[in-house]
Structure formats: C-alpha cells, structure tokens
Coordinates of C-alpha atoms in Angstrom, one line a residue:
M23 CA 29.1 -208.2 182.5
A24 CA 30.6 -206.4 185.4
T25 CA 34.2 -205.1 185.1
V26 CA 36.6 -206.3 187.8
L27 CA 38.4 -203.3 189.3
P28 CA 41.9 -203.8 190.7
D29 CA 42.4 -203.2 194.5
S30 CA 44.9 -200.5 193.8
L31 CA 42.3 -198.5 191.8
I32 CA 39.6 -199.0 194.4
E33 CA 42.0 -197.8 197.1
E34 CA 42.9 -194.7 195.1
M35 CA 39.2 -193.9 194.5
E36 CA 38.5 -194.3 198.2
Q37 CA 41.3 -191.8 199.0
V38 CA 39.9 -189.3 196.5
Q39 CA 36.4 -189.8 197.9
E40 CA 37.7 -189.3 201.5
T41 CA 39.4 -186.0 200.5
F42 CA 36.2 -184.7 198.7
G43 CA 34.1 -185.8 201.6
K44 CA 36.1 -183.6 204.0
A45 CA 36.1 -180.7 201.6
T46 CA 32.3 -180.8 201.1
G47 CA 31.0 -182.1 204.4
Q48 CA 28.9 -184.6 202.5
A49 CA 28.4 -188.4 202.7
I50 CA 29.7 -190.1 199.5
V51 CA 28.8 -193.5 198.1
L52 CA 29.8 -195.1 194.8
T53 CA 27.7 -197.8 193.3
D54 CA 27.5 -199.8 190.1
Q55 CA 24.4 -199.8 187.9
E56 CA 22.8 -202.5 190.0
G57 CA 23.1 -200.4 193.2
N58 CA 26.0 -202.4 194.7
V59 CA 28.4 -200.4 196.8
F60 CA 32.0 -201.3 195.8
T61 CA 34.1 -198.6 197.5
R62 CA 34.2 -197.7 201.2
P63 CA 31.4 -195.1 201.8
V64 CA 32.5 -191.8 203.2
A65 CA 30.6 -190.5 206.3
T66 CA 31.7 -187.1 207.6
G67 CA 30.0 -187.0 210.9
A68 CA 27.8 -189.0 213.3
F69 CA 24.6 -188.3 211.5
Y70 CA 25.9 -189.8 208.2
E71 CA 27.5 -192.7 210.0
I72 CA 24.2 -193.7 211.7
I73 CA 22.3 -193.4 208.4
L74 CA 24.9 -195.4 206.4
T75 CA 25.0 -198.1 209.0
S76 CA 21.2 -198.4 208.9
L77 CA 21.3 -198.7 205.1
Q78 CA 23.8 -201.6 205.4
D79 CA 21.1 -203.5 207.2
L80 CA 18.8 -203.3 204.2
D81 CA 18.9 -205.5 201.1
H82 CA 20.2 -203.4 198.2
P83 CA 19.0 -200.0 199.5
F84 CA 20.2 -198.1 196.4
K85 CA 18.7 -200.5 193.8
P86 CA 15.0 -199.4 194.0
T87 CA 15.9 -195.7 193.3
L88 CA 18.1 -196.5 190.3
R89 CA 15.5 -198.9 188.9
R90 CA 12.8 -196.2 189.2
L91 CA 15.0 -193.5 187.7
G92 CA 16.0 -195.6 184.8
S93 CA 19.0 -194.8 182.6
L94 CA 20.3 -191.4 183.8
S95 CA 22.2 -189.2 181.4
H96 CA 22.6 -186.2 183.7
P97 CA 22.9 -185.6 187.4
V98 CA 19.7 -185.5 189.4
I99 CA 18.8 -184.0 192.8
L100 CA 16.4 -185.9 195.0
E101 CA 14.7 -185.4 198.4
E102 CA 12.7 -188.6 198.6
W103 CA 13.7 -189.7 202.0
I104 CA 12.8 -186.5 203.9
A105 CA 11.4 -183.5 202.0
G106 CA 14.0 -180.8 202.2
L107 CA 17.0 -183.1 202.8
K108 CA 18.6 -183.2 199.4
Y109 CA 21.1 -185.5 197.7
V110 CA 22.6 -185.7 194.3
I111 CA 23.2 -188.8 192.0
I112 CA 25.7 -188.4 189.2
P113 CA 26.0 -191.0 186.5
L114 CA 29.6 -191.9 185.5
F115 CA 30.3 -193.3 182.0
P116 CA 33.9 -194.7 181.9
G117 CA 33.4 -195.9 178.3
Y118 CA 33.3 -199.7 178.3
G119 CA 29.5 -200.2 178.6
Q120 CA 29.4 -200.0 182.4
T121 CA 27.7 -197.2 184.3
Y122 CA 28.5 -196.2 187.8
Y123 CA 26.7 -193.8 190.1
L124 CA 28.1 -191.3 192.6
W125 CA 25.8 -190.5 195.5
A126 CA 26.4 -187.4 197.7
G127 CA 24.4 -185.7 200.4
V128 CA 22.5 -184.8 202.4
Y129 CA 22.2 -181.1 202.7
M130 CA 19.4 -178.6 203.5
E131 CA 19.0 -175.1 202.0
E132 CA 18.9 -171.9 204.0
G133 CA 15.6 -171.4 205.8
T134 CA 14.3 -175.0 205.5
K135 CA 15.4 -176.6 208.8
A136 CA 12.3 -175.5 210.7
L137 CA 10.1 -177.2 208.1
I138 CA 12.3 -180.3 207.8
M139 CA 12.4 -181.2 211.6
P140 CA 8.7 -182.0 212.1
V141 CA 8.7 -184.3 209.0
F142 CA 12.0 -185.9 210.2
E143 CA 10.7 -186.5 213.7
A144 CA 7.4 -188.1 212.4
K145 CA 9.3 -190.4 210.0
M146 CA 12.2 -191.4 212.2
K147 CA 10.7 -191.5 215.7
N148 CA 10.9 -195.3 215.9
H149 CA 14.6 -195.4 214.9
P150 CA 16.8 -196.8 217.7
A151 CA 19.1 -193.8 217.5
F152 CA 16.4 -191.3 217.0
A153 CA 17.5 -188.9 219.8
Q154 CA 21.1 -188.7 218.5
L155 CA 19.9 -188.4 214.9
K156 CA 17.7 -185.5 215.8
K157 CA 20.5 -183.8 217.8
E158 CA 22.9 -184.2 214.9
L159 CA 20.4 -183.0 212.3
L160 CA 19.7 -179.9 214.4
A161 CA 23.4 -179.2 214.4
Q162 CA 23.7 -179.5 210.6
P163 CA 24.2 -176.2 208.9
E164 CA 21.8 -174.7 206.4
L165 CA 23.5 -173.9 203.1
S166 CA 23.0 -170.7 201.1
L167 CA 22.4 -171.0 197.4
E168 CA 26.0 -170.0 196.8
Q169 CA 27.3 -172.6 199.2
V170 CA 25.0 -175.3 197.6
A171 CA 26.4 -174.4 194.2
E172 CA 30.0 -174.7 195.5
V173 CA 29.3 -178.1 197.1
R174 CA 27.7 -179.4 193.9
E175 CA 30.6 -178.2 191.8
K176 CA 33.1 -180.0 194.0
I177 CA 31.0 -183.2 193.7
A178 CA 31.0 -182.7 189.9
V179 CA 34.8 -182.5 190.0
L180 CA 34.9 -185.7 192.1
G181 CA 32.7 -187.3 189.5
R182 CA 35.0 -186.4 186.7
I183 CA 38.0 -187.7 188.6
L184 CA 36.4 -191.0 189.4
C185 CA 35.1 -191.4 185.8
K186 CA 38.6 -190.9 184.5
L187 CA 40.1 -193.4 187.0
L188 CA 37.3 -196.0 186.1
S189 CA 38.0 -195.5 182.4
G190 CA 41.4 -197.2 182.8
C191 CA 43.6 -194.1 182.8
A192 CA 45.2 -195.2 186.0
A193 CA 47.4 -197.4 183.9
T194 CA 48.9 -194.5 181.9
S195 CA 52.0 -192.7 182.9
G196 CA 50.5 -189.3 183.6
V197 CA 47.4 -190.2 185.6
P198 CA 48.8 -191.5 188.8
R199 CA 49.5 -187.9 189.6
I200 CA 45.8 -187.0 189.3
G201 CA 44.7 -188.4 192.6
E202 CA 47.9 -187.2 194.3
M203 CA 47.8 -183.6 193.1
T204 CA 44.1 -183.0 193.4
S205 CA 44.2 -184.5 196.9
R206 CA 47.0 -182.1 197.8
L207 CA 45.0 -179.2 196.4
L208 CA 41.8 -180.2 198.2
T209 CA 43.7 -180.7 201.4
G210 CA 45.0 -177.2 201.0
L211 CA 41.4 -176.0 200.4
E212 CA 40.3 -177.4 203.7
K213 CA 42.8 -175.2 205.5
D214 CA 42.9 -172.1 203.3
Y215 CA 42.1 -170.9 199.8
L216 CA 44.5 -171.8 197.0
K217 CA 47.2 -169.3 196.0
V218 CA 47.1 -169.3 192.2
Q219 CA 50.8 -168.5 191.8
E220 CA 51.8 -171.4 194.0
V221 CA 49.6 -173.8 192.1
L222 CA 51.1 -172.7 188.8
Q223 CA 54.6 -173.1 190.2
Q224 CA 53.7 -176.7 191.3
L225 CA 52.5 -177.5 187.8
A226 CA 55.6 -176.0 186.2
A227 CA 58.0 -177.8 188.5
S228 CA 56.3 -181.2 188.1
S229 CA 56.7 -183.7 185.3
S230 CA 53.7 -182.3 183.5
A231 CA 53.7 -181.6 179.8
G232 CA 53.7 -177.8 180.0
D233 CA 56.8 -175.6 179.9
L234 CA 54.7 -172.5 180.9
Y235 CA 51.5 -172.1 182.9
A236 CA 49.5 -169.0 183.2
F237 CA 46.1 -167.9 184.6
A238 CA 44.2 -165.0 183.0
K239 CA 41.1 -163.3 184.4
E240 CA 38.3 -161.3 182.8
N241 CA 38.4 -157.6 183.6
E242 CA 35.5 -155.1 184.0
D243 CA 35.9 -154.0 180.4
G244 CA 35.5 -157.6 179.1
R245 CA 39.2 -158.0 178.2
F246 CA 41.4 -160.8 179.7
Q247 CA 44.6 -160.1 181.5
V248 CA 47.3 -162.6 182.6
D249 CA 47.6 -162.1 186.3
Y250 CA 49.7 -165.2 187.2
A251 CA 52.4 -167.1 185.3
A252 CA 55.1 -169.7 186.2
G253 CA 57.6 -171.6 184.1
K254 CA 59.7 -170.8 181.1
G255 CA 59.4 -167.1 180.2
A256 CA 56.7 -166.4 182.8
P257 CA 57.7 -162.7 183.4
L258 CA 57.2 -162.0 179.7
L259 CA 53.6 -163.1 179.8
L260 CA 52.5 -161.3 183.0
N261 CA 50.0 -158.5 182.5
A262 CA 49.5 -159.4 178.8
V263 CA 46.0 -158.6 177.6
F264 CA 43.9 -160.3 175.0
Q265 CA 40.3 -159.8 173.7
Q266 CA 37.5 -162.3 173.6
G267 CA 37.5 -164.0 170.2
D268 CA 41.0 -162.8 169.3
G269 CA 43.6 -165.5 168.6
Y270 CA 43.8 -168.9 170.3
L271 CA 43.2 -167.6 173.8
G272 CA 40.3 -165.4 172.7
Q273 CA 38.6 -168.3 171.1
A274 CA 39.1 -170.6 174.1
V275 CA 37.2 -168.2 176.5
L276 CA 34.2 -168.3 174.2
G277 CA 33.3 -171.9 175.3
K278 CA 33.2 -174.0 178.5
E279 CA 35.2 -177.0 177.2
P280 CA 39.0 -177.3 177.1
R281 CA 40.7 -176.4 173.8
H282 CA 43.9 -178.0 172.5
W283 CA 46.1 -177.0 169.6
R284 CA 49.1 -178.9 168.3
T285 CA 51.9 -177.3 166.3
P286 CA 50.2 -173.9 166.3
A287 CA 53.5 -172.2 165.4
Q288 CA 52.5 -172.1 161.7
D289 CA 49.3 -170.3 162.6
P290 CA 49.1 -166.4 162.8
R291 CA 46.9 -166.8 165.9
S292 CA 50.0 -167.7 167.9
L293 CA 51.4 -164.1 167.4
F294 CA 50.1 -163.3 170.9
F295 CA 53.1 -165.2 172.3
T296 CA 55.8 -163.7 170.0
K297 CA 54.5 -160.2 170.7
C298 CA 55.2 -160.9 174.4
G299 CA 58.8 -161.9 173.5
L300 CA 58.2 -165.7 173.8
P301 CA 59.0 -168.3 171.2
Q302 CA 56.2 -169.8 169.2
P303 CA 54.6 -172.7 171.1
E304 CA 54.5 -176.3 169.8
Y305 CA 51.3 -177.0 171.6
L306 CA 48.8 -175.0 173.6
S307 CA 46.0 -176.2 176.0
C308 CA 43.4 -173.8 177.4
Y309 CA 41.0 -174.6 180.2
P310 CA 38.1 -172.2 180.9
A311 CA 37.1 -171.6 184.5
L312 CA 34.5 -169.6 186.3
I313 CA 35.6 -167.2 189.1
Y314 CA 33.8 -164.9 191.5
G315 CA 31.0 -162.7 190.2
G316 CA 30.3 -164.9 187.2
R317 CA 33.5 -163.7 185.5
R318 CA 35.5 -166.0 183.3
A319 CA 39.1 -167.1 183.6
L320 CA 41.5 -169.3 181.6
L321 CA 44.3 -171.7 182.6
L322 CA 47.0 -171.9 179.9
A323 CA 49.4 -174.8 179.4
V324 CA 52.1 -173.9 176.8
G325 CA 54.8 -176.2 175.5
F326 CA 57.7 -175.0 173.4
S327 CA 58.9 -178.5 172.4
K328 CA 57.2 -181.6 171.2
N329 CA 55.9 -184.0 173.9
E330 CA 54.1 -187.2 173.2
Q331 CA 52.6 -187.3 176.7
V332 CA 50.6 -184.1 176.3
Q333 CA 47.2 -185.9 176.3
S334 CA 48.0 -187.7 179.6
Y335 CA 47.9 -184.4 181.5
D336 CA 44.7 -183.1 180.0
L337 CA 42.4 -184.1 182.9
E338 CA 44.8 -183.0 185.6
E339 CA 45.1 -179.5 184.2
Q340 CA 41.4 -179.3 183.7
L341 CA 40.8 -180.3 187.3
V342 CA 43.4 -177.7 188.5
A343 CA 41.5 -175.0 186.5
S344 CA 38.2 -176.0 188.1
L345 CA 39.7 -176.1 191.6
V346 CA 41.3 -172.7 191.2
G347 CA 38.0 -171.3 190.1
L348 CA 36.3 -172.8 193.1
S349 CA 38.9 -171.4 195.4
D350 CA 38.6 -167.9 193.9
R351 CA 34.8 -168.0 194.3
G352 CA 35.0 -169.3 197.8
E353 CA 37.6 -166.8 198.9
K354 CA 35.7 -163.9 197.4
L355 CA 32.4 -165.1 198.8
M356 CA 33.9 -165.4 202.3
R357 CA 35.5 -161.9 202.0
R358 CA 32.2 -160.5 200.8
E359 CA 30.4 -162.0 203.8
E360 CA 33.0 -160.4 206.1
L361 CA 32.5 -157.0 204.4
R362 CA 28.8 -157.4 204.5
K363 CA 28.9 -158.1 208.3
E364 CA 31.0 -155.0 208.7
G365 CA 28.6 -153.0 206.5
T366 CA 25.6 -154.3 208.5
L367 CA 27.2 -153.0 211.8
R368 CA 27.6 -149.6 210.1
L369 CA 24.0 -149.8 209.0
K370 CA 22.8 -150.5 212.5
E371 CA 24.7 -147.5 213.8
A372 CA 23.1 -145.4 211.1
V373 CA 19.6 -146.7 212.2
R374 CA 20.4 -145.4 215.7
Q375 CA 22.0 -142.0 214.6
L376 CA 19.9 -140.7 211.7
P377 CA 16.5 -140.4 213.4
Q378 CA 18.2 -138.3 216.1
V379 CA 19.5 -135.5 213.8
T380 CA 17.9 -132.1 214.3
T381 CA 19.1 -130.1 211.3
Y382 CA 19.9 -130.8 207.6
K383 CA 23.5 -130.0 208.2
E384 CA 23.7 -132.6 210.9
L385 CA 21.9 -135.1 208.7
G386 CA 24.4 -134.4 205.9
S387 CA 27.3 -134.9 208.2
V388 CA 26.0 -138.2 209.7
L389 CA 25.4 -139.5 206.2
L390 CA 28.9 -138.6 205.0
D391 CA 30.4 -140.2 208.2
T392 CA 28.3 -143.4 207.7
L393 CA 29.2 -143.8 204.0
M394 CA 32.9 -143.0 204.4
S395 CA 33.2 -145.7 207.2
M396 CA 31.6 -148.4 204.9
P397 CA 33.9 -151.2 204.0
F398 CA 33.7 -150.5 200.3
S399 CA 35.6 -147.2 200.7
P400 CA 33.5 -145.0 198.5
S401 CA 35.0 -142.0 196.7
P402 CA 33.5 -139.5 196.4
V403 CA 30.3 -139.0 198.3
L404 CA 27.7 -136.2 198.0
V405 CA 24.4 -135.5 199.7
F406 CA 22.2 -133.1 197.9
F407 CA 19.1 -131.6 199.5
M408 CA 16.5 -130.0 197.1
N409 CA 14.7 -126.8 198.3
Q410 CA 15.4 -127.1 201.9
E411 CA 16.3 -124.4 204.4
D412 CA 15.7 -121.0 203.0
A413 CA 14.2 -122.5 199.9
E414 CA 17.6 -123.1 198.4
S415 CA 19.3 -126.3 197.4
T416 CA 22.2 -127.3 199.7
Y417 CA 24.7 -130.1 199.6
Y418 CA 27.5 -131.7 201.7
S419 CA 30.3 -133.7 200.1
R420 CA 33.7 -135.4 200.6
G421 CA 36.2 -136.6 198.1
W422 CA 35.4 -134.0 195.3
T423 CA 37.6 -131.3 193.9
G424 CA 36.0 -127.9 193.8
A425 CA 35.5 -127.7 190.1
E426 CA 34.1 -131.3 189.8
E427 CA 31.8 -130.7 192.7
Q428 CA 30.3 -127.6 191.2
L429 CA 29.7 -129.2 187.8
Y430 CA 28.2 -132.3 189.4
V431 CA 25.8 -130.3 191.6
K432 CA 24.7 -128.2 188.5
D433 CA 24.2 -131.5 186.7
L434 CA 22.0 -132.8 189.5
E435 CA 19.9 -129.6 189.5
E436 CA 19.3 -129.9 185.8
R437 CA 18.4 -133.6 185.9
Y438 CA 16.3 -133.7 189.1
S439 CA 13.5 -131.4 190.3
P440 CA 10.4 -131.8 192.6
Q441 CA 8.4 -132.2 189.4
A442 CA 10.8 -134.6 187.5
F443 CA 12.7 -137.2 189.4
L444 CA 13.4 -141.0 189.4
S445 CA 12.0 -143.1 192.2
A446 CA 14.7 -145.8 191.9
S447 CA 18.5 -145.6 192.1
I448 CA 20.6 -145.4 189.0
I449 CA 24.3 -145.9 188.3
N450 CA 25.7 -142.8 186.5
E451 CA 29.1 -143.4 184.7
A452 CA 31.1 -140.2 185.3
A453 CA 34.4 -138.9 184.1
G454 CA 37.6 -140.3 185.5
E455 CA 36.3 -143.9 185.4
R456 CA 34.0 -143.4 188.3
Y457 CA 30.5 -144.9 188.8
L458 CA 28.2 -142.8 190.8
L459 CA 25.3 -144.6 192.5
E460 CA 22.5 -142.0 192.8
C461 CA 19.8 -142.8 195.3
P462 CA 16.8 -140.5 195.4
L463 CA 15.7 -139.2 198.8
I464 CA 11.9 -139.4 198.8
A465 CA 9.7 -138.5 201.8
E466 CA 5.9 -138.5 201.7
N467 CA 6.0 -139.1 198.0
A468 CA 8.0 -135.9 197.4
F469 CA 11.5 -135.5 196.1
K470 CA 13.9 -134.2 198.7
G471 CA 17.3 -134.8 197.3
I472 CA 20.0 -137.2 196.1
L473 CA 22.5 -139.4 197.9
S474 CA 25.4 -140.0 195.5
V475 CA 28.1 -142.5 196.2
G476 CA 31.1 -143.1 194.0
F477 CA 32.6 -146.5 193.1
R478 CA 35.7 -147.5 191.1
Q479 CA 33.9 -150.3 189.3
Q480 CA 30.3 -150.8 188.1
S481 CA 30.2 -154.3 189.6
E482 CA 31.2 -152.8 193.0
A483 CA 28.3 -150.3 192.7
E484 CA 25.9 -153.1 191.9
E485 CA 27.2 -155.2 194.8
W486 CA 26.7 -152.4 197.4
R487 CA 23.5 -151.0 195.8
A488 CA 21.1 -152.5 198.3
F489 CA 23.2 -151.2 201.3
T490 CA 23.3 -147.7 199.9
E491 CA 19.6 -147.7 199.1
C492 CA 19.0 -148.7 202.8
I493 CA 21.0 -145.7 203.9
A494 CA 19.0 -143.5 201.5
T495 CA 15.8 -144.8 203.0
L496 CA 17.0 -144.0 206.5
A497 CA 17.9 -140.6 205.3
A498 CA 14.4 -140.1 203.8
T499 CA 13.0 -141.1 207.2
A500 CA 15.2 -138.6 209.0
I501 CA 14.0 -135.9 206.5
R502 CA 10.3 -136.8 207.3
L503 CA 11.1 -136.5 211.0
L504 CA 12.9 -133.1 210.4
E505 CA 9.9 -131.8 208.5
K506 CA 7.5 -133.1 211.2
D507 CA 9.6 -131.4 213.8
S508 CA 9.6 -128.2 211.7
R509 CA 5.8 -128.2 211.4
Y510 CA 5.5 -128.9 215.1
T511 CA 7.8 -126.1 216.0
K512 CA 6.0 -123.7 213.7
H513 CA 2.6 -124.6 215.2
A514 CA 4.0 -124.3 218.7
G515 CA 5.3 -120.9 217.8
V516 CA 1.9 -119.8 216.6
F517 CA 0.3 -121.2 219.7
L518 CA 2.8 -119.3 222.0
D519 CA 2.3 -116.0 220.0
N520 CA -1.4 -116.2 220.4
L521 CA -1.1 -116.9 224.2
R522 CA 1.3 -113.9 224.5
N523 CA -1.0 -111.6 222.6
L524 CA -3.9 -112.6 224.8
L525 CA -1.8 -112.0 227.9
Q526 CA -0.7 -108.6 226.7
D527 CA -4.3 -107.5 226.0
T528 CA -5.6 -108.8 229.4
Y529 CA -2.6 -108.5 231.8
P530 CA 0.0 -106.2 230.3
G531 CA 2.0 -106.1 233.5
L532 CA 2.3 -109.8 233.7
H533 CA 3.3 -109.9 230.0
R534 CA 6.1 -107.4 230.6
V535 CA 7.5 -109.2 233.7
S536 CA 7.5 -112.6 232.0
Q537 CA 9.2 -111.0 228.9
E538 CA 11.9 -109.6 231.2
A539 CA 12.3 -113.0 232.8
S540 CA 12.8 -114.7 229.5
G541 CA 15.6 -112.4 228.5
L542 CA 17.3 -112.8 231.9
A543 CA 16.9 -116.6 231.8
Y544 CA 18.7 -116.8 228.4
D545 CA 21.6 -114.6 229.5
F546 CA 22.0 -116.4 232.8
G547 CA 21.8 -119.8 231.2
R548 CA 24.5 -118.9 228.7
Y549 CA 26.6 -117.4 231.4
L550 CA 26.4 -120.7 233.4
G551 CA 27.6 -122.6 230.3
L552 CA 24.3 -124.1 229.3
P553 CA 23.9 -125.0 225.6
E554 CA 22.0 -122.7 223.3
S555 CA 19.1 -125.1 223.1
D556 CA 18.8 -125.4 226.9
S557 CA 19.0 -121.6 227.3
E558 CA 16.2 -121.1 224.7
R559 CA 14.1 -123.7 226.5
L560 CA 14.5 -121.6 229.7
T561 CA 13.3 -118.6 227.7
R562 CA 10.2 -120.3 226.5
S563 CA 9.5 -121.6 230.1
C564 CA 9.5 -118.0 231.4
L565 CA 7.1 -116.9 228.6
L566 CA 4.7 -119.7 229.6
A567 CA 5.0 -119.2 233.3
P568 CA 2.0 -116.9 233.7
F569 CA -0.4 -119.6 232.3
Q570 CA -2.1 -122.5 234.1
L571 CA -0.1 -125.7 233.5
E572 CA -3.3 -127.8 233.2
L573 CA -4.4 -125.6 230.3
L574 CA -1.1 -125.9 228.6
D575 CA -1.1 -129.7 229.0
E576 CA -4.2 -130.0 226.9
Y577 CA -2.4 -128.7 223.7
D578 CA 0.6 -131.0 223.6
F579 CA 3.1 -128.3 223.0
F580 CA 6.2 -127.4 224.9
T581 CA 6.3 -130.6 227.0
E582 CA 9.9 -130.0 228.2
E583 CA 9.2 -126.4 229.1
I584 CA 6.1 -127.5 231.1
L585 CA 8.1 -130.2 232.8
L586 CA 10.5 -127.5 234.1
L587 CA 7.7 -125.3 235.3
K588 CA 6.1 -128.3 237.2
Q589 CA 9.4 -128.9 238.9
V590 CA 9.5 -125.3 240.0
D591 CA 5.9 -125.6 241.3
R592 CA 6.9 -128.6 243.4
L593 CA 9.7 -126.7 244.9
S594 CA 7.4 -123.9 246.0
A595 CA 5.2 -126.4 247.8
F596 CA 8.2 -127.2 250.0
Y597 CA 8.9 -123.5 250.8
F598 CA 8.9 -124.0 254.6
D599 CA 10.6 -127.4 254.6
I600 CA 14.3 -127.9 255.3
E601 CA 14.6 -130.8 252.9
K602 CA 13.5 -129.8 249.5
P603 CA 13.1 -132.0 246.4
L604 CA 16.0 -132.4 244.0
L605 CA 15.7 -130.4 240.8
S606 CA 17.4 -130.6 237.5
F607 CA 20.0 -127.9 236.9
G608 CA 17.7 -126.2 234.4
A609 CA 14.8 -126.1 236.8
Q610 CA 17.1 -124.6 239.5
V611 CA 18.1 -121.8 237.1
L612 CA 14.5 -121.2 236.1
A613 CA 13.4 -121.0 239.8
L614 CA 16.1 -118.5 240.5
V615 CA 15.2 -116.3 237.5
L616 CA 11.5 -116.4 238.3
Q617 CA 12.1 -115.6 242.0
H618 CA 14.5 -112.8 241.2
T619 CA 12.1 -111.3 238.6
G620 CA 9.1 -111.5 241.0
E621 CA 11.0 -109.9 243.8
R622 CA 12.2 -107.1 241.5
E623 CA 8.6 -106.4 240.4
Q624 CA 7.4 -106.3 244.0
G625 CA 10.2 -103.8 244.7
R626 CA 9.0 -101.6 241.9
R627 CA 5.4 -101.5 243.3
R628 CA 6.6 -100.4 246.7

C-alpha cells in the first residue's frame, strides 16, 4: 500500500532536489517502487528538458528498468539508453515497507564523447528535436574520474536527505532545519567553496544540540589536529592533537559511520577535553569525513549539558561533515588543477630551452631556473652530473647550506655510479624533515647524473613526481645532444687537423698565410665586439679558406663556416659591380681579413 505524502513534504523535497540539481548539473527524478514520478523532476539545461519531456509522453518510462533490476539494495550505474551516457539509480528505504528510487544523470566520462556521438546520432536521428539535442550534447562537458566521484557523492548526500525526509523526520522539531541548512550550504558551494570556520560558527550559533563544534584533519604523520573550532571553549581546543585509536576521537576516526556517546564524563577516554582545559562533556558526536588526498577528518559536536533533542540533529551534523569534506576536496582539486596548468607552462618552456643548451654549466643553470619557478616551490634543488667535463663529477645547486651540500653530494657519489644506479626515481627522506625526490639522468642506457628536488611533505613529492620526472627526461635528452655535439666537434677537429697537415705538406706557403689570417680574424672579431663563438667561427673559416668548398660540402662538417666562405665568394663575383650583394656582418669581417692577408702576402713577394 502506497504511503500518502503531505504536500509540504513534497515541496521541501523538490526544493532540496532543485538545489542539488544546480550543484551537480544533473537531471534528478524521484520515483516510487512502481516507477511513478511523484516530485517535480529537475532538468538543469535544455538537453535534460527535452529528454524529460519526451519521457512524459511514454507510459511508465521508469517501470521497465525497475522491474528488470528487481529489488535493489545498493546504488547502480547504468548506460542502457546510449552507451557511454551514464546515470545512477539509488534505492531509498525510509523504513515503513516502501522503497523509493532516486534517478540522476546523465554524464559522460573524460575521453568518451567522440565515441558516444555516432551512437547517439544513429539512435536519435528521428527525434523531432534531434538537431538541438545533438548541439546540446556536444556542449555537455566530459567529467574526469575525480569529478565523477564528486558528483556521485553529492547525489548520495541528496539520497540520504530525501530518505530521512521520507522516513517521517520532517515532523520532529530538529529536522525542518535540515533542508534549510543544507540548501544554504549547497547554494554557497555553487558560488564558492565552504569556509569551515564559518560553517562551524553557523552550527554553534543555531539551535542545534552542540555547545562546541570542531573539525580535525589528519596530518602527514597520521595524527589528527583540530584546525577549526566554534562555540563554548573553542580557543582551548584549537591545535589540539590526538592519535588514531586513542580515546573517543581516536576510535571515531577508525570507522566511516558516526559515533555517539552519552554521559561520557565517567569514562577516562574523555580526558582529552579536560587536558585542553574544557569541562567533561555530557555527550559527544563524531562524524568521519574524507578530505583531499584520501586523508581523513572528523567533525565533533560536543555538549556540556544534558539535551533530550540530541538525536534530532544527528543527520544534519552528518550532512554538514559530508559537505565540508566535499568542499575541501573540490577546492584542493581546483587549486591542484591551477597549479598543474602553471607547471605545464613551465614544462613547455623547458621543452624549448633545454635542447638549446651548449654546455653542462648552462644545462645545470636552466634546470635550476626551471625547477625554482615551478608552482610547488621546491627547496632545495641540486643537479649532479657524473663523470662529465674533465672526467670529474660536477653539480649545481640552490637552497643548500655549504655543509649540507657537501655531505649530500658525497652521499650521492657513494650511492650512485655508472656501474650501480637506479633507473627509476626514489623519494629519499633527509634530515630536517625534507623529502628529496631523486630522478636519475639516463642517456643512451648510461647513467649521467641525478636531478634532486626537495619537498616539505612526502605527499607533495608524490604529487609532483611525474612533472619532475618529465624535466629529468628532458635533461637526459639535452645530455644526449651535448654528447652528440661533443662527438661531432671532436670528429670535425680531427678532420680539420688532417686537412691542415695535408696543406702544410703540399702547400706550406698557403698553410702559413691561412694560419696568419685565422689569428687576425679572431683578434679583429673580438675588437669589433663579436662574441667568442663568432670569433672562433671566423678563425675556422680562414683555416678552411684554401680548400675547395665543393669538397668540404661532402663531409658535412663546419656548415656555418662554409656558409661564410660562400658569401665571400659571391662577393668576389661582383668585384666590378657598383651594387654588391648584402653580406652578414661576420662575412664582411671575413672578407676584409682574407683580402688584407692576401694583399700583404703579395707585398712580401714583390
């Protein structure tokens, strides 16, 4: 026999559904066990409005699914309509033999839209509003796994609220505030994340059962610390710490369900409060919550006098704990996304800069600059190169004291060698409560060094591990390029020496003249303000000047020097022309040097 629900209760449930619909962006429908809709469906957008309107034209559209699923005991996730478009059905058991079902959806997970659209078009192409439906679906966002979990948890909270309202608690003195307060909190969530201190102050100032409310979070070391408190004696409880399993609070964090104790003053487990300077409580309620990073938290409701209405506020406080946990996770996730976007920009800049470095010193400097500009503010940072440059280990660092730096470098030299090294990064817990993420630099299957980045917390090191490993991979690529350039330079030097020896044996005069020109070119270039590298390029161009350029082209060495010589050759072709081709500044200097040296040699012969 169906239960008759009062209009006031239906209206209150519709208000709560509307609030959660806006908070989740999902369509929400509430049916009885026969599939009859008895509250106003919530449609948060044109796509849902069209779909729900189409369903109203069908005879009992929800009944076949419920009949096929049978008696549900837990929520189910379905994608029967269109593969990839998911919705959830949550059974509600108010306790008087009737079962209700909360339907919420649809959503699509990240990366599935491209697969969903062809199926949707094939199935819905004959719908009168197909064009608009397709447009609206294309505009629907794809949800990451974290966003999906957040939406599902909000829907689960809605299910608990509706179940409590349906069970008849709307008639008690405490519950009329449930819809009001949760609606207010959810409305706040739509605009911004919840401020825990303000939520606790609202609870403490209301007609709720508690005299003191507090919120404790799990720290990195596994202990719990009270970070927020409001109400009677709140300052005394702030920053208080308790261990898992220790006392009432330590026992409460071991489970997921609320824990309630009445008249705990006679129990030694209540000494936590007296040690903080508070009177012994008459009752205590603890509500576990889950916050960002999988860490646990606890909402405390403490009463210092007897109150017969305590049980009436149980659901409200439990919902507040859930919403505060949701808000914390949402806020941290959003902040993490912002930081990751900033980190990605730094990573893109590193992709551009690192392959362009020409020395290990420059590589170390760019790596330090890149890491120190990362949004996680590392401290300290050290880049260690093994057996590079003069066969000695070198390193570059920031944020270390001299003594610490020397000890750490010695430790690295003892733990890593070209014959014994790790191929994956590790987190090394160092003195001073620092966690050093050590990423090996491996190029061509050989160990080249270590990129070490310091973090304040191990969880922070884990969170930014992938980013740091990417930078280490880029550094290894830069090392490969440096080694390749070094080999190229060495081979080019051997090639030039052989050419010069051949020239000295066959044309000693030409060898002497080109040698003089090379020295003059370097001095003249430096005098004119050319960089060291450009002046050395002029030197090599003079040494190569006696040889045929076609021959030099075949060996793929000294391409820039050959280009300068070709420009000078083009200039000589226009010797009698008034308008001569434009030359680069380096080519002009080279032309002057070669002309001056040639004229001086001719003068000697006269």
